[in-house]
Amino acid sequence: ASDIMFAFDSISAKIASVPNQYIAFSSTVMAVFGLRATFFLVHDLVQEIESLKYGVAFIVSYIGVQLILSQWRYFPNWSTCAVTGVVLMMCILASACQKISSRRREHST
C-alpha cells in the first residue's frame, strides 16, 4: 500500500515538471513495479544473508548523511558506489563466516 501512496504522491510532482502527462504517469507506474520487485529481491536476500539488513541500513544512512552534507561538501559518485560495494561484500563475507562457524559447532557436538 505504501508503494501505491508513493506513486500517487509523485504523480503530481512529475506532472508539474514534465509536460507530457503520459510519460509522467507511465514512468511512475514503472517506478512502482521496480520498487515492488526490488523489495522482494532484498527480502529474499536478507533471508539468505543474515547480516545484509545491517549493511542495507548502513548504506541508506550513509546516503542520507551524504545528501545532508552535500550542501557544504562535494562527494564524487564513485565514493557512494565504493561504499556500497565494500559494505555488501563485508555483509556477504560476515554471513559466510557465520554459517561456517555454526556448521563447525554442529559437527563438533
Tab-separated table of N, CA and C in Angstrom:
chain	number	residue	atom	x	y	z
A	1	ALA	N	0.815	-1.183	0.000
A	1	ALA	CA	0.000	0.000	0.000
A	1	ALA	C	0.868	1.261	0.000
A	2	SER	N	2.036	1.176	0.641
A	2	SER	CA	2.888	2.362	0.690
A	2	SER	C	3.453	2.702	-0.686
A	3	ASP	N	3.699	1.681	-1.518
A	3	ASP	CA	4.199	1.984	-2.856
A	3	ASP	C	3.135	2.653	-3.718
A	4	ILE	N	1.867	2.320	-3.483
A	4	ILE	CA	0.799	2.989	-4.223
A	4	ILE	C	0.686	4.446	-3.779
A	5	MET	N	0.817	4.684	-2.466
A	5	MET	CA	0.799	6.062	-1.972
A	5	MET	C	1.985	6.849	-2.529
A	6	PHE	N	3.149	6.182	-2.602
A	6	PHE	CA	4.319	6.828	-3.203
A	6	PHE	C	4.043	7.202	-4.648
A	7	ALA	N	3.383	6.314	-5.377
A	7	ALA	CA	3.095	6.581	-6.789
A	7	ALA	C	2.163	7.771	-6.946
A	8	PHE	N	1.084	7.792	-6.166
A	8	PHE	CA	0.146	8.905	-6.291
A	8	PHE	C	0.761	10.218	-5.817
A	9	ASP	N	1.623	10.142	-4.821
A	9	ASP	CA	2.270	11.348	-4.323
A	9	ASP	C	3.230	11.928	-5.357
A	10	SER	N	3.929	11.069	-6.064
A	10	SER	CA	4.928	11.568	-7.009
A	10	SER	C	4.321	11.962	-8.345
A	11	ILE	N	3.099	11.531	-8.629
A	11	ILE	CA	2.479	11.894	-9.911
A	11	ILE	C	2.305	13.404	-10.018
A	12	SER	N	1.831	14.032	-8.961
A	12	SER	CA	1.610	15.482	-9.040
A	12	SER	C	2.916	16.236	-9.234
A	13	ALA	N	3.975	15.780	-8.607
A	13	ALA	CA	5.271	16.441	-8.783
A	13	ALA	C	5.787	16.248	-10.203
A	14	LYS	N	5.582	15.073	-10.753
A	14	LYS	CA	6.045	14.826	-12.119
A	14	LYS	C	5.226	15.600	-13.138
A	15	ILE	N	3.914	15.664	-12.929
A	15	ILE	CA	3.076	16.392	-13.883
A	15	ILE	C	3.465	17.861	-13.914
A	16	ALA	N	3.856	18.390	-12.767
A	16	ALA	CA	4.269	19.796	-12.722
A	16	ALA	C	5.578	20.024	-13.470
A	17	SER	N	6.458	19.017	-13.490
A	17	SER	CA	7.759	19.223	-14.118
A	17	SER	C	7.873	18.613	-15.510
A	18	VAL	N	7.023	17.644	-15.845
A	18	VAL	CA	7.079	17.001	-17.161
A	18	VAL	C	5.820	17.382	-17.938
A	19	PRO	N	5.971	18.013	-19.090
A	19	PRO	CA	4.776	18.478	-19.815
A	19	PRO	C	3.933	17.337	-20.397
A	20	ASN	N	4.536	16.228	-20.747
A	20	ASN	CA	3.806	15.105	-21.329
A	20	ASN	C	3.265	14.233	-20.194
A	21	GLN	N	1.942	14.243	-20.011
A	21	GLN	CA	1.344	13.533	-18.886
A	21	GLN	C	1.453	12.017	-19.034
A	22	TYR	N	1.457	11.518	-20.252
A	22	TYR	CA	1.610	10.073	-20.468
A	22	TYR	C	2.963	9.598	-19.956
A	23	ILE	N	4.011	10.335	-20.254
A	23	ILE	CA	5.351	9.964	-19.786
A	23	ILE	C	5.421	10.056	-18.268
A	24	ALA	N	4.826	11.081	-17.689
A	24	ALA	CA	4.846	11.238	-16.234
A	24	ALA	C	4.141	10.078	-15.550
A	25	PHE	N	2.966	9.701	-16.041
A	25	PHE	CA	2.213	8.629	-15.413
A	25	PHE	C	2.882	7.280	-15.635
A	26	SER	N	3.318	7.002	-16.873
A	26	SER	CA	3.914	5.703	-17.166
A	26	SER	C	5.244	5.518	-16.436
A	27	SER	N	6.018	6.570	-16.270
A	27	SER	CA	7.278	6.423	-15.531
A	27	SER	C	7.012	6.165	-14.054
A	28	THR	N	5.938	6.723	-13.521
A	28	THR	CA	5.582	6.461	-12.128
A	28	THR	C	5.137	5.019	-11.959
A	29	VAL	N	4.367	4.507	-12.891
A	29	VAL	CA	3.925	3.110	-12.825
A	29	VAL	C	5.130	2.181	-12.900
A	30	MET	N	6.058	2.463	-13.790
A	30	MET	CA	7.257	1.630	-13.900
A	30	MET	C	8.110	1.714	-12.632
A	31	ALA	N	8.160	2.875	-12.012
A	31	ALA	CA	8.905	3.009	-10.759
A	31	ALA	C	8.278	2.166	-9.663
A	32	VAL	N	6.956	2.108	-9.614
A	32	VAL	CA	6.275	1.280	-8.616
A	32	VAL	C	6.588	-0.188	-8.854
A	33	PHE	N	6.541	-0.633	-10.101
A	33	PHE	CA	6.885	-2.028	-10.396
A	33	PHE	C	8.327	-2.327	-10.006
A	34	GLY	N	9.213	-1.386	-10.273
A	34	GLY	CA	10.608	-1.574	-9.885
A	34	GLY	C	10.781	-1.629	-8.379
A	35	LEU	N	10.055	-0.791	-7.643
A	35	LEU	CA	10.131	-0.817	-6.183
A	35	LEU	C	9.624	-2.136	-5.622
A	36	ARG	N	8.539	-2.641	-6.174
A	36	ARG	CA	7.991	-3.910	-5.689
A	36	ARG	C	8.969	-5.046	-5.957
A	37	ALA	N	9.535	-5.080	-7.153
A	37	ALA	CA	10.480	-6.140	-7.484
A	37	ALA	C	11.727	-6.048	-6.611
A	38	THR	N	12.200	-4.840	-6.383
A	38	THR	CA	13.375	-4.653	-5.539
A	38	THR	C	13.087	-5.060	-4.100
A	39	PHE	N	11.898	-4.756	-3.613
A	39	PHE	CA	11.531	-5.156	-2.251
A	39	PHE	C	11.596	-6.665	-2.101
A	40	PHE	N	11.015	-7.411	-3.038
A	40	PHE	CA	11.024	-8.867	-2.927
A	40	PHE	C	12.429	-9.426	-3.086
A	41	LEU	N	13.235	-8.828	-3.921
A	41	LEU	CA	14.621	-9.264	-4.083
A	41	LEU	C	15.407	-9.059	-2.792
A	42	VAL	N	15.299	-7.869	-2.199
A	42	VAL	CA	16.012	-7.588	-0.949
A	42	VAL	C	15.484	-8.468	0.175
A	43	HIS	N	14.188	-8.710	0.219
A	43	HIS	CA	13.608	-9.574	1.248
A	43	HIS	C	14.185	-10.985	1.156
A	44	ASP	N	14.269	-11.534	-0.047
A	44	ASP	CA	14.832	-12.871	-0.214
A	44	ASP	C	16.316	-12.902	0.122
A	45	LEU	N	17.043	-11.848	-0.255
A	45	LEU	CA	18.468	-11.806	0.067
A	45	LEU	C	18.707	-11.701	1.566
A	46	VAL	N	17.868	-10.938	2.274
A	46	VAL	CA	18.013	-10.813	3.729
A	46	VAL	C	17.745	-12.152	4.398
A	47	GLN	N	16.834	-12.950	3.846
A	47	GLN	CA	16.580	-14.281	4.392
A	47	GLN	C	17.800	-15.183	4.214
A	48	GLU	N	18.524	-14.996	3.124
A	48	GLU	CA	19.692	-15.835	2.837
A	48	GLU	C	20.960	-15.317	3.518
A	49	ILE	N	21.158	-14.009	3.521
A	49	ILE	CA	22.362	-13.391	4.082
A	49	ILE	C	21.935	-12.609	5.318
A	50	GLU	N	22.214	-13.174	6.502
A	50	GLU	CA	21.678	-12.609	7.740
A	50	GLU	C	22.142	-11.182	8.024
A	51	SER	N	23.369	-10.875	7.741
A	51	SER	CA	23.895	-9.552	8.090
A	51	SER	C	23.585	-8.486	7.032
A	52	LEU	N	22.866	-8.845	5.989
A	52	LEU	CA	22.572	-7.887	4.921
A	52	LEU	C	21.674	-6.760	5.407
A	53	LYS	N	20.775	-7.039	6.346
A	53	LYS	CA	19.883	-5.972	6.822
A	53	LYS	C	20.665	-4.864	7.501
A	54	TYR	N	21.747	-5.202	8.181
A	54	TYR	CA	22.580	-4.172	8.797
A	54	TYR	C	23.361	-3.397	7.744
A	55	GLY	N	23.797	-4.093	6.709
A	55	GLY	CA	24.506	-3.427	5.622
A	55	GLY	C	23.618	-2.464	4.849
A	56	VAL	N	22.389	-2.891	4.568
A	56	VAL	CA	21.454	-2.014	3.860
A	56	VAL	C	21.131	-0.792	4.720
A	57	ALA	N	20.974	-1.005	6.030
A	57	ALA	CA	20.710	0.129	6.929
A	57	ALA	C	21.889	1.103	6.924
A	58	PHE	N	23.117	0.576	6.916
A	58	PHE	CA	24.286	1.447	6.878
A	58	PHE	C	24.357	2.221	5.568
A	59	ILE	N	24.076	1.541	4.451
A	59	ILE	CA	24.144	2.195	3.139
A	59	ILE	C	23.110	3.316	3.043
A	60	VAL	N	21.892	3.047	3.497
A	60	VAL	CA	20.846	4.072	3.450
A	60	VAL	C	21.212	5.248	4.359
A	61	SER	N	21.767	4.949	5.526
A	61	SER	CA	22.194	6.023	6.432
A	61	SER	C	23.329	6.836	5.816
A	62	TYR	N	24.280	6.164	5.197
A	62	TYR	CA	25.392	6.854	4.549
A	62	TYR	C	24.895	7.799	3.456
A	63	ILE	N	23.968	7.307	2.643
A	63	ILE	CA	23.441	8.148	1.573
A	63	ILE	C	22.673	9.334	2.150
A	64	GLY	N	21.934	9.115	3.236
A	64	GLY	CA	21.223	10.223	3.878
A	64	GLY	C	22.164	11.282	4.410
A	65	VAL	N	23.221	10.857	5.082
A	65	VAL	CA	24.212	11.810	5.600
A	65	VAL	C	24.911	12.521	4.446
A	66	GLN	N	25.178	11.792	3.399
A	66	GLN	CA	25.820	12.395	2.229
A	66	GLN	C	24.914	13.461	1.600
A	67	LEU	N	23.622	13.187	1.537
A	67	LEU	CA	22.693	14.181	0.998
A	67	LEU	C	22.639	15.427	1.867
A	68	ILE	N	22.668	15.247	3.172
A	68	ILE	CA	22.639	16.393	4.076
A	68	ILE	C	23.908	17.224	3.927
A	69	LEU	N	25.054	16.554	3.868
A	69	LEU	CA	26.328	17.264	3.803
A	69	LEU	C	26.676	17.774	2.409
A	70	SER	N	25.896	17.379	1.397
A	70	SER	CA	26.235	17.781	0.026
A	70	SER	C	26.082	19.284	-0.204
A	71	GLN	N	25.415	19.984	0.696
A	71	GLN	CA	25.329	21.437	0.564
A	71	GLN	C	26.682	22.095	0.815
A	72	TRP	N	27.501	21.467	1.643
A	72	TRP	CA	28.781	22.058	2.024
A	72	TRP	C	29.983	21.324	1.449
A	73	ARG	N	29.818	20.087	1.053
A	73	ARG	CA	30.949	19.305	0.582
A	73	ARG	C	30.540	18.495	-0.640
A	74	TYR	N	31.447	18.382	-1.604
A	74	TYR	CA	31.190	17.603	-2.812
A	74	TYR	C	31.622	16.157	-2.574
A	75	PHE	N	30.757	15.219	-2.915
A	75	PHE	CA	31.071	13.798	-2.840
A	75	PHE	C	31.027	13.230	-4.253
A	76	PRO	N	32.124	12.660	-4.725
A	76	PRO	CA	32.095	12.083	-6.076
A	76	PRO	C	31.184	10.853	-6.115
A	77	ASN	N	30.645	10.581	-7.288
A	77	ASN	CA	29.727	9.452	-7.436
A	77	ASN	C	30.385	8.122	-7.119
A	78	TRP	N	31.656	7.993	-7.444
A	78	TRP	CA	32.319	6.722	-7.217
A	78	TRP	C	32.422	6.395	-5.730
A	79	SER	N	32.404	7.412	-4.863
A	79	SER	CA	32.523	7.129	-3.431
A	79	SER	C	31.295	6.370	-2.916
A	80	THR	N	30.120	6.743	-3.391
A	80	THR	CA	28.912	6.020	-2.986
A	80	THR	C	28.926	4.595	-3.522
A	81	CYS	N	29.361	4.427	-4.757
A	81	CYS	CA	29.465	3.076	-5.322
A	81	CYS	C	30.479	2.242	-4.561
A	82	ALA	N	31.594	2.847	-4.193
A	82	ALA	CA	32.625	2.121	-3.457
A	82	ALA	C	32.127	1.709	-2.073
A	83	VAL	N	31.482	2.621	-1.367
A	83	VAL	CA	30.953	2.296	-0.038
A	83	VAL	C	29.903	1.198	-0.148
A	84	THR	N	29.027	1.292	-1.141
A	84	THR	CA	28.001	0.266	-1.326
A	84	THR	C	28.625	-1.091	-1.608
A	85	GLY	N	29.580	-1.135	-2.504
A	85	GLY	CA	30.238	-2.407	-2.835
A	85	GLY	C	30.986	-3.002	-1.662
A	86	VAL	N	31.734	-2.165	-0.942
A	86	VAL	CA	32.509	-2.668	0.201
A	86	VAL	C	31.580	-3.176	1.301
A	87	VAL	N	30.525	-2.437	1.586
A	87	VAL	CA	29.593	-2.857	2.645
A	87	VAL	C	28.892	-4.150	2.260
A	88	LEU	N	28.464	-4.274	1.009
A	88	LEU	CA	27.812	-5.511	0.583
A	88	LEU	C	28.762	-6.704	0.644
A	89	MET	N	30.005	-6.499	0.235
A	89	MET	CA	30.983	-7.595	0.312
A	89	MET	C	31.259	-7.984	1.762
A	90	MET	N	31.343	-7.003	2.643
A	90	MET	CA	31.561	-7.308	4.058
A	90	MET	C	30.381	-8.086	4.637
A	91	CYS	N	29.168	-7.733	4.242
A	91	CYS	CA	27.986	-8.453	4.720
A	91	CYS	C	27.980	-9.895	4.231
A	92	ILE	N	28.324	-10.088	2.971
A	92	ILE	CA	28.368	-11.443	2.423
A	92	ILE	C	29.436	-12.268	3.114
A	93	LEU	N	30.621	-11.688	3.307
A	93	LEU	CA	31.698	-12.415	3.995
A	93	LEU	C	31.350	-12.704	5.450
A	94	ALA	N	30.743	-11.759	6.132
A	94	ALA	CA	30.358	-11.981	7.526
A	94	ALA	C	29.325	-13.091	7.637
A	95	SER	N	28.362	-13.108	6.735
A	95	SER	CA	27.355	-14.171	6.772
A	95	SER	C	27.963	-15.522	6.435
A	96	ALA	N	28.889	-15.555	5.478
A	96	ALA	CA	29.544	-16.815	5.134
A	96	ALA	C	30.370	-17.333	6.309
A	97	CYS	N	31.109	-16.436	6.964
A	97	CYS	CA	31.898	-16.857	8.138
A	97	CYS	C	30.985	-17.331	9.265
A	98	GLN	N	29.864	-16.683	9.434
A	98	GLN	CA	28.914	-17.068	10.476
A	98	GLN	C	28.332	-18.454	10.189
A	99	LYS	N	28.019	-18.735	8.931
A	99	LYS	CA	27.486	-20.054	8.575
A	99	LYS	C	28.544	-21.134	8.754
A	100	ILE	N	29.785	-20.824	8.386
A	100	ILE	CA	30.864	-21.797	8.540
A	100	ILE	C	31.093	-22.116	10.010
A	101	SER	N	31.123	-21.097	10.856
A	101	SER	CA	31.349	-21.338	12.281
A	101	SER	C	30.180	-22.091	12.911
A	102	SER	N	28.955	-21.839	12.472
A	102	SER	CA	27.817	-22.583	13.031
A	102	SER	C	27.845	-24.033	12.576
A	103	ARG	N	28.300	-24.298	11.356
A	103	ARG	CA	28.436	-25.686	10.891
A	103	ARG	C	29.526	-26.418	11.662
A	104	ARG	N	30.627	-25.720	11.953
A	104	ARG	CA	31.700	-26.340	12.727
A	104	ARG	C	31.229	-26.691	14.132
A	105	ARG	N	30.443	-25.808	14.736
A	105	ARG	CA	29.907	-26.089	16.065
A	105	ARG	C	28.957	-27.278	16.043
A	106	GLU	N	28.176	-27.406	14.978
A	106	GLU	CA	27.250	-28.528	14.858
A	106	GLU	C	28.004	-29.849	14.714
A	107	HIS	N	29.083	-29.842	13.939
A	107	HIS	CA	29.860	-31.068	13.731
A	107	HIS	C	30.682	-31.449	14.948
A	108	SER	N	31.073	-30.463	15.756
A	108	SER	CA	31.899	-30.768	16.922
A	108	SER	C	31.072	-31.294	18.090
A	109	THR	N	29.786	-31.095	18.093
A	109	THR	CA	28.970	-31.596	19.206
A	109	THR	C	28.394	-32.947	18.968
